PDB file of C-alpha atoms in Angstrom:
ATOM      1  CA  UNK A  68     120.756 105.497 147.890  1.00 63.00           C
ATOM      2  CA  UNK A  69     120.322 102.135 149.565  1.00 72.00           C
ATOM      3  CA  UNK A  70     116.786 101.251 150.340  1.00 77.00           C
ATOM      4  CA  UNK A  71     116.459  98.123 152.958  1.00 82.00           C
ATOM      5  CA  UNK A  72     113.880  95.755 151.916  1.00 88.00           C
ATOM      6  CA  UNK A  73     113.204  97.141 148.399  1.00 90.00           C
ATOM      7  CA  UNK A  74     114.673  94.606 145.389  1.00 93.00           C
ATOM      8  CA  UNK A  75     116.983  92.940 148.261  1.00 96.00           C
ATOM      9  CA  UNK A  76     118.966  90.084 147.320  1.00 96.00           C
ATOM     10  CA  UNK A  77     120.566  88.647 150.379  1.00 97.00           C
ATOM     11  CA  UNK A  78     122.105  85.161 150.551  1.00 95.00           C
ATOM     12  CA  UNK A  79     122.873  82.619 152.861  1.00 94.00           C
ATOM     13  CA  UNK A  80     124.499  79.169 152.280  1.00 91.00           C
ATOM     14  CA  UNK A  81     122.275  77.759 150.180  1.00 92.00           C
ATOM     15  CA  UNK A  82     119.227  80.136 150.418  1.00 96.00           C
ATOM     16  CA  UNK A  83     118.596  82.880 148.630  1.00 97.00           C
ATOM     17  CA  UNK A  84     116.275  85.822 150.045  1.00 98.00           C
ATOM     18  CA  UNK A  85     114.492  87.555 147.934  1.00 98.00           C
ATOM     19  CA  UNK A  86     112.990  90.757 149.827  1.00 98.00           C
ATOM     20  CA  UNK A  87     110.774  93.392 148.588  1.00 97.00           C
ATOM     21  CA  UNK A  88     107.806  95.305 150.619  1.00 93.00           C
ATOM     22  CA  UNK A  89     105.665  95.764 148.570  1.00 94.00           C
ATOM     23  CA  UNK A  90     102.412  96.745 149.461  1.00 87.00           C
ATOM     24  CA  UNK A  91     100.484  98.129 146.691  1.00 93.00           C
ATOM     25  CA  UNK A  92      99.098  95.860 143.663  1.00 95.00           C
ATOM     26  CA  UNK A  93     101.374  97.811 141.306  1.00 96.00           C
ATOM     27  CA  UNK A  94     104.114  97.539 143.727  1.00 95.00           C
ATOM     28  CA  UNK A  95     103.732  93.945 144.281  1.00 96.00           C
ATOM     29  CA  UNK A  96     103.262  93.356 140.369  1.00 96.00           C
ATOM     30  CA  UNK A  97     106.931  94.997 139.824  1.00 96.00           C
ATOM     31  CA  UNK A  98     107.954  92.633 142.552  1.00 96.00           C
ATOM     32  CA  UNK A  99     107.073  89.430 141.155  1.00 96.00           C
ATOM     33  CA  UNK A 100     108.399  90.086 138.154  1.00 96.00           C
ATOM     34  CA  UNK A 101     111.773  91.381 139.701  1.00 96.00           C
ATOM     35  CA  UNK A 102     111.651  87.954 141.963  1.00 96.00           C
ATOM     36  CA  UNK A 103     111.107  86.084 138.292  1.00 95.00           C
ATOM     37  CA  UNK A 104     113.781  87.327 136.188  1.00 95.00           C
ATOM     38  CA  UNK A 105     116.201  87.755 139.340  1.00 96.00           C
ATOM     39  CA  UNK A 106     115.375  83.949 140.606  1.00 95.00           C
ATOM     40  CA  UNK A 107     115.907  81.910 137.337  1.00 93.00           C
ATOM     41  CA  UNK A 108     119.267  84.231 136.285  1.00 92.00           C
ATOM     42  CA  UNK A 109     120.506  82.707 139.624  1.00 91.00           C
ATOM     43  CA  UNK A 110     119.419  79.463 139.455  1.00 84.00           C
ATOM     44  CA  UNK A 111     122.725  78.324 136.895  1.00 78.00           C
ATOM     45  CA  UNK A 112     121.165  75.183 135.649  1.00 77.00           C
ATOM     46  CA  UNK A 113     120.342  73.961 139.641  1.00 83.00           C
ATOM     47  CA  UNK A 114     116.935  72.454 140.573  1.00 87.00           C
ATOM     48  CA  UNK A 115     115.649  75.049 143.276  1.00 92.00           C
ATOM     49  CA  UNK A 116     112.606  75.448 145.337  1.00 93.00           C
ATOM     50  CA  UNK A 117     110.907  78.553 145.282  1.00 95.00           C
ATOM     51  CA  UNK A 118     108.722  80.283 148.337  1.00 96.00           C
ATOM     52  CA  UNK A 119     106.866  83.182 148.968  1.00 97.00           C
ATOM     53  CA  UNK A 120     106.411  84.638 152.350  1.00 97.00           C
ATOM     54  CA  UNK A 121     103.343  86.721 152.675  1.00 96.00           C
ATOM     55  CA  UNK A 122     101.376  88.957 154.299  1.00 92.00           C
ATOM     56  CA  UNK A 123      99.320  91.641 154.599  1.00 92.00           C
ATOM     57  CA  UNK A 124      98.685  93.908 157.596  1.00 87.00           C
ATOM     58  CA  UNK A 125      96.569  96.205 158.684  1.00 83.00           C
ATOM     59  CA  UNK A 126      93.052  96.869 157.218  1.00 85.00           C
ATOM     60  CA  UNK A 127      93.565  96.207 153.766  1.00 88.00           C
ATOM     61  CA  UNK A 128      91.905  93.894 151.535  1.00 93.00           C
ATOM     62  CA  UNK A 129      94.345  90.566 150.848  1.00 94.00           C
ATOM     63  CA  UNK A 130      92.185  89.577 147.693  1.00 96.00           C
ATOM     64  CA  UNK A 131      93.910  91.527 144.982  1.00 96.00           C
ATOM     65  CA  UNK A 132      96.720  91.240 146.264  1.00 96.00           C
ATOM     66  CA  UNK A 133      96.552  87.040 146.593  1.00 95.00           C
ATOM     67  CA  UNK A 134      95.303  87.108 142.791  1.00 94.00           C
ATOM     68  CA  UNK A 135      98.183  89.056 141.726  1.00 93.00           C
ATOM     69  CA  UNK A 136     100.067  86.219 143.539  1.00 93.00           C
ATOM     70  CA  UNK A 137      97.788  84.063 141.513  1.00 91.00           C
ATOM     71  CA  UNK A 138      98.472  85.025 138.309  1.00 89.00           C
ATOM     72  CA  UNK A 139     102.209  84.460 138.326  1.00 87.00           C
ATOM     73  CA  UNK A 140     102.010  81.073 140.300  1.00 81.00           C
ATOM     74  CA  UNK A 141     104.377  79.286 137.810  1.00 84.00           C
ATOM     75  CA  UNK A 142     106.584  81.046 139.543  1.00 87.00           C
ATOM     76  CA  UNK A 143     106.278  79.659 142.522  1.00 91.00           C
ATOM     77  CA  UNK A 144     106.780  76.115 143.999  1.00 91.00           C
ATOM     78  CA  UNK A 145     105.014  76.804 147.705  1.00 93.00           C
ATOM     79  CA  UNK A 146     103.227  79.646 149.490  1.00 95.00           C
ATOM     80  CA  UNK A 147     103.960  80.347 153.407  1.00 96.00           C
ATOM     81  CA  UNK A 148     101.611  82.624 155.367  1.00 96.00           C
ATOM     82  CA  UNK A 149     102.681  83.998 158.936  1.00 93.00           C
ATOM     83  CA  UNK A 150     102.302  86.658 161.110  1.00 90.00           C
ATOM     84  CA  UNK A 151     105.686  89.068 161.608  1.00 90.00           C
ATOM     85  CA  UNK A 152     104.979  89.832 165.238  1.00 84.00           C
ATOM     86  CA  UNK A 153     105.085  86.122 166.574  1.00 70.00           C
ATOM     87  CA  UNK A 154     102.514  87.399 168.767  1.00 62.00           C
ATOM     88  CA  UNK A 155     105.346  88.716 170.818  1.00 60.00           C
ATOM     89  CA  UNK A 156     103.466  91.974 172.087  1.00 56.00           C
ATOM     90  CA  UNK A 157     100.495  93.939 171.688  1.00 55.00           C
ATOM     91  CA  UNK A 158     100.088  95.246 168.018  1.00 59.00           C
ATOM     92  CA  UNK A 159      97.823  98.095 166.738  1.00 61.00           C
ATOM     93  CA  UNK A 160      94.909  97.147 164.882  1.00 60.00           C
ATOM     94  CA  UNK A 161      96.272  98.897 161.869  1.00 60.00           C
ATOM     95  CA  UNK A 162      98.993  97.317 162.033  1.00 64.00           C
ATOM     96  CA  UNK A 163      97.634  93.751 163.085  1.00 69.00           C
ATOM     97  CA  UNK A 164      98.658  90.959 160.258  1.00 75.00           C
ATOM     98  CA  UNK A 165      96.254  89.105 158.108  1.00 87.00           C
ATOM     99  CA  UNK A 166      98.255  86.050 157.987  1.00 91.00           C
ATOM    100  CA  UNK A 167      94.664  83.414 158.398  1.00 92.00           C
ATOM    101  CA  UNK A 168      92.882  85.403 156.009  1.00 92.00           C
ATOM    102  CA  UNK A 169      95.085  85.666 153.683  1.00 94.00           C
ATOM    103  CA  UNK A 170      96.019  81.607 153.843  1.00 95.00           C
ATOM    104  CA  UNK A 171      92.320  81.058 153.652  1.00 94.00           C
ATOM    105  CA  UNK A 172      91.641  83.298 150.494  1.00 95.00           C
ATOM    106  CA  UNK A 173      94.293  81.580 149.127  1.00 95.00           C
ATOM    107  CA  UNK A 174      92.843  78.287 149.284  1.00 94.00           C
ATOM    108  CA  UNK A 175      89.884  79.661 147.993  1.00 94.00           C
ATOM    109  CA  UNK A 176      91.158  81.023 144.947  1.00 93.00           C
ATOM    110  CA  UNK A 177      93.269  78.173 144.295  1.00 89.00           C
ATOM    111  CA  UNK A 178      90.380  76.413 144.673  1.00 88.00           C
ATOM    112  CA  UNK A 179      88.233  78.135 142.318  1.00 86.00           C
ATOM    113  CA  UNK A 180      91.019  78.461 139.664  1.00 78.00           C
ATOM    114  CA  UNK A 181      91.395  74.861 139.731  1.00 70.00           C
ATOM    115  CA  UNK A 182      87.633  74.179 138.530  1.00 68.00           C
ATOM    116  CA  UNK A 183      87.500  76.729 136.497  1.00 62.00           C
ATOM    117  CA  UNK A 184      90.684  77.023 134.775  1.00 57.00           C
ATOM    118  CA  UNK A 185      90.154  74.733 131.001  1.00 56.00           C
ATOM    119  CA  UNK A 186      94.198  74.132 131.134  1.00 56.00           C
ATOM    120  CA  UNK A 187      95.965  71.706 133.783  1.00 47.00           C
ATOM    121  CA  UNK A 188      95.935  73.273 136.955  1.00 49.00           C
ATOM    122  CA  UNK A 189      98.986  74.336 138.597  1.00 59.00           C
ATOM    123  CA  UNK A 190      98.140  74.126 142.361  1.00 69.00           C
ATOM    124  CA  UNK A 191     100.760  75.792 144.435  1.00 84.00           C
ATOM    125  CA  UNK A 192     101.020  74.213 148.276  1.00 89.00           C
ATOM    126  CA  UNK A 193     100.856  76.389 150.948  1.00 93.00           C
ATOM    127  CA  UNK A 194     100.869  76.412 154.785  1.00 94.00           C
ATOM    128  CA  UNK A 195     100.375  79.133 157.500  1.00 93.00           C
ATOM    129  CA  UNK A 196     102.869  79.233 160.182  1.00 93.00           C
ATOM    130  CA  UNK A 197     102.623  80.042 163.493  1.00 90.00           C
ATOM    131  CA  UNK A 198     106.038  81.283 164.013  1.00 91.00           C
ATOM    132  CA  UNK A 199     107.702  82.811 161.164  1.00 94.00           C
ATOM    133  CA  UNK A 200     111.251  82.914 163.254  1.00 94.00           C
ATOM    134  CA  UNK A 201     111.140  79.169 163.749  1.00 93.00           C
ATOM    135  CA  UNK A 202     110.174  78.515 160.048  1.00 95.00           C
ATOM    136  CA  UNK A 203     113.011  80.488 158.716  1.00 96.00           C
ATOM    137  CA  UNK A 204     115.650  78.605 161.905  1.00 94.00           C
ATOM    138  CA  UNK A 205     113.980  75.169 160.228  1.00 93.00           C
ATOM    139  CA  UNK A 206     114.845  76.471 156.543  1.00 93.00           C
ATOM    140  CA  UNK A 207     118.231  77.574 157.377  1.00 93.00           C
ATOM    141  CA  UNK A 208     119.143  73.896 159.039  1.00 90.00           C
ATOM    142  CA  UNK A 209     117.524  71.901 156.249  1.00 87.00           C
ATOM    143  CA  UNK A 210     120.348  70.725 153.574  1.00 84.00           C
ATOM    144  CA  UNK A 211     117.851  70.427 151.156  1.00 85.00           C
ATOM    145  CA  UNK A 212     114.114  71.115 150.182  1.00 90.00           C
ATOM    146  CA  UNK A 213     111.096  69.306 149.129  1.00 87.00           C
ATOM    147  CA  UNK A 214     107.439  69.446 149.397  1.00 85.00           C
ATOM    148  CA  UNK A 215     106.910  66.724 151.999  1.00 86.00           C
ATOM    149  CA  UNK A 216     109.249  68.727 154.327  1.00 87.00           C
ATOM    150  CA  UNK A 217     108.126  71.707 153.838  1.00 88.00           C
ATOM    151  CA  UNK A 218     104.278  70.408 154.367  1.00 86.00           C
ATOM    152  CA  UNK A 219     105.663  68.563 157.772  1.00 86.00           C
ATOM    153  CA  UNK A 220     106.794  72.133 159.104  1.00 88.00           C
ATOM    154  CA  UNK A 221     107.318  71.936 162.115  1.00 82.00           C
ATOM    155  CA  UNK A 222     108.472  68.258 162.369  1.00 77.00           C
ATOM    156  CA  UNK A 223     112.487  67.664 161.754  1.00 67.00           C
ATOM    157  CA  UNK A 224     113.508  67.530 157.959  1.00 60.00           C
ATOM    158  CA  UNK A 225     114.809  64.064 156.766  1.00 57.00           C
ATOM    159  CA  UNK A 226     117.657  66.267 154.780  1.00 54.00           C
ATOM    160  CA  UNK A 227     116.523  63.249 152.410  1.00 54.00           C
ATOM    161  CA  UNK A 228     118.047  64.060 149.322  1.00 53.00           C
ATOM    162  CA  UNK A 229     116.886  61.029 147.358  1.00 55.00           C
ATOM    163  CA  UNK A 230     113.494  62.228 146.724  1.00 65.00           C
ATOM    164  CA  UNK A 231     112.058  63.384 143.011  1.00 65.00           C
ATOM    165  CA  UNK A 232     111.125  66.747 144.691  1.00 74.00           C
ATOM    166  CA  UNK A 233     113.584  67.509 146.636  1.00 84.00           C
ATOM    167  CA  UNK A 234     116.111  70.659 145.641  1.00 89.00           C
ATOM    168  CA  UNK A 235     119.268  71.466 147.186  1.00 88.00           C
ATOM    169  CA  UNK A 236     119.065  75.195 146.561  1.00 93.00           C
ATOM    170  CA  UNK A 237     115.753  77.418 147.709  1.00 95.00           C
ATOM    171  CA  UNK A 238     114.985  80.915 146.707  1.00 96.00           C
ATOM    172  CA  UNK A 239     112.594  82.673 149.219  1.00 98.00           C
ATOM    173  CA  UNK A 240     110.578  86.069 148.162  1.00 98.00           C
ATOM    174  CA  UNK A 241     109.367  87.926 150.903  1.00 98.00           C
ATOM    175  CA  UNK A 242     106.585  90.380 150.357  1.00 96.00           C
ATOM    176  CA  UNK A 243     103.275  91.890 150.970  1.00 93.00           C
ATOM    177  CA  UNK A 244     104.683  93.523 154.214  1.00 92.00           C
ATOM    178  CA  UNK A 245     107.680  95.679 155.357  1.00 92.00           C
ATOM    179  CA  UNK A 246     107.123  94.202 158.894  1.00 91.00           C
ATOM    180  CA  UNK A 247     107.727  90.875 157.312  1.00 94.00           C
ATOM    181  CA  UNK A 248     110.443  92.034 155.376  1.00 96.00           C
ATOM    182  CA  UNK A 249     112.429  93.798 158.347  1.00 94.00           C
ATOM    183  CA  UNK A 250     111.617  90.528 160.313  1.00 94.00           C
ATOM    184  CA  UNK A 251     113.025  87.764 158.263  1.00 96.00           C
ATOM    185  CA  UNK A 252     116.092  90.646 157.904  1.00 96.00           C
ATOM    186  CA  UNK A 253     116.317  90.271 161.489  1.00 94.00           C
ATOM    187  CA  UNK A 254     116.393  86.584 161.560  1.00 95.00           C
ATOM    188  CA  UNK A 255     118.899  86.362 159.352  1.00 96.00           C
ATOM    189  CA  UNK A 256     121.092  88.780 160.785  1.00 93.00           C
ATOM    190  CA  UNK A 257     121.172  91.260 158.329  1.00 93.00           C
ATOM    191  CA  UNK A 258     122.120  94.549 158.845  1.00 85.00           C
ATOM    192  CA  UNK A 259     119.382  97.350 158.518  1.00 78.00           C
TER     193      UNK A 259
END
């Protein structure tokens, strides 16, 4: 049985989605360590950047969720927050995205784990979005990655490649949501 969305590998030039649903703690848990061991067996040896999109919707509490996140940030190099709908059309209330709150939480408990963590911090930069289809039409031009273009979103990328962060290969994992998931499918053309 094929399941759309759940443990999805899809690839395109030189970006790698990672896409997986999951919207339960334990399902989300599972995830991140799928993304992990999946991600670095891919990487062969080449410097890559590593994303999450996220979000939650409806009326659920993004806190647990965000510190699960939280606890495996080695894992990630930058953290992208948006809202599946684009704002295209009336949503439901249950169904309505917590893209803000969730990029404010985040903050927060980056934040607090910074002053209260006794090791070196590892701060992970993040950025909402206000349109998740032009983010991931900006990723797909970019020839390569780095976290001064990704933190200029939505200005042109350089393509600078001469930069001490920059990657030429970028592994996104999208989760939290299936409306995100079946979203970024859509915007990268990918059958359903």
């Amino acid at each position: 049985a094929r399941w759309p969305g759940r443990w999805q590998i899809v690839i395109r030039r030189n970006i790698t989605y990672f896409l997986d649903g999951a919207h339960t703690i334990e399902s989300l848990q599972s995830a991140v360590k799928w993304f992990h061991d999946k991600s670095f067996s891919l990487q062969n040896n080449k410097r890559t950047m590593r994303i999450v999109i996220f979000t939650v919707t409806g009326p659920r509490d993004p806190k647990p969720f965000l510190e699960c996140l939280q606890l495996s940030s080695s894992v990630f190099d930058f953290v992208v927050f948006a809202n599946p709908h684009d704002n295209q059309f009336e949503i439901l209330p249950s169904k309505q995205s917590q893209d803000i709150l969730c990029f404010n939480i985040w903050r927060q408990i980056q934040s607090e784990s910074n002053t209260t963590s006794n090791e070196s911090p590892h701060c992970i930069f993040s950025k909402h979005v206000e349109s998740i289809s032009d983010f991931i039409k900006w990723l797909q031009n970019s020839q390569c990655f780095s976290y001064q273009a990704l933190k200029s979103f939505p200005n042109k990328c350089t393509n600078n490649s001469d930069g001490a962060d920059t990657m030429l290969y970028c592994h996104i994992f999208v989760t939290g949501s299936l409306y995100m998931v079946g979203r970024i499918l859509k915007e990268i053309d990918e059958p359903v």
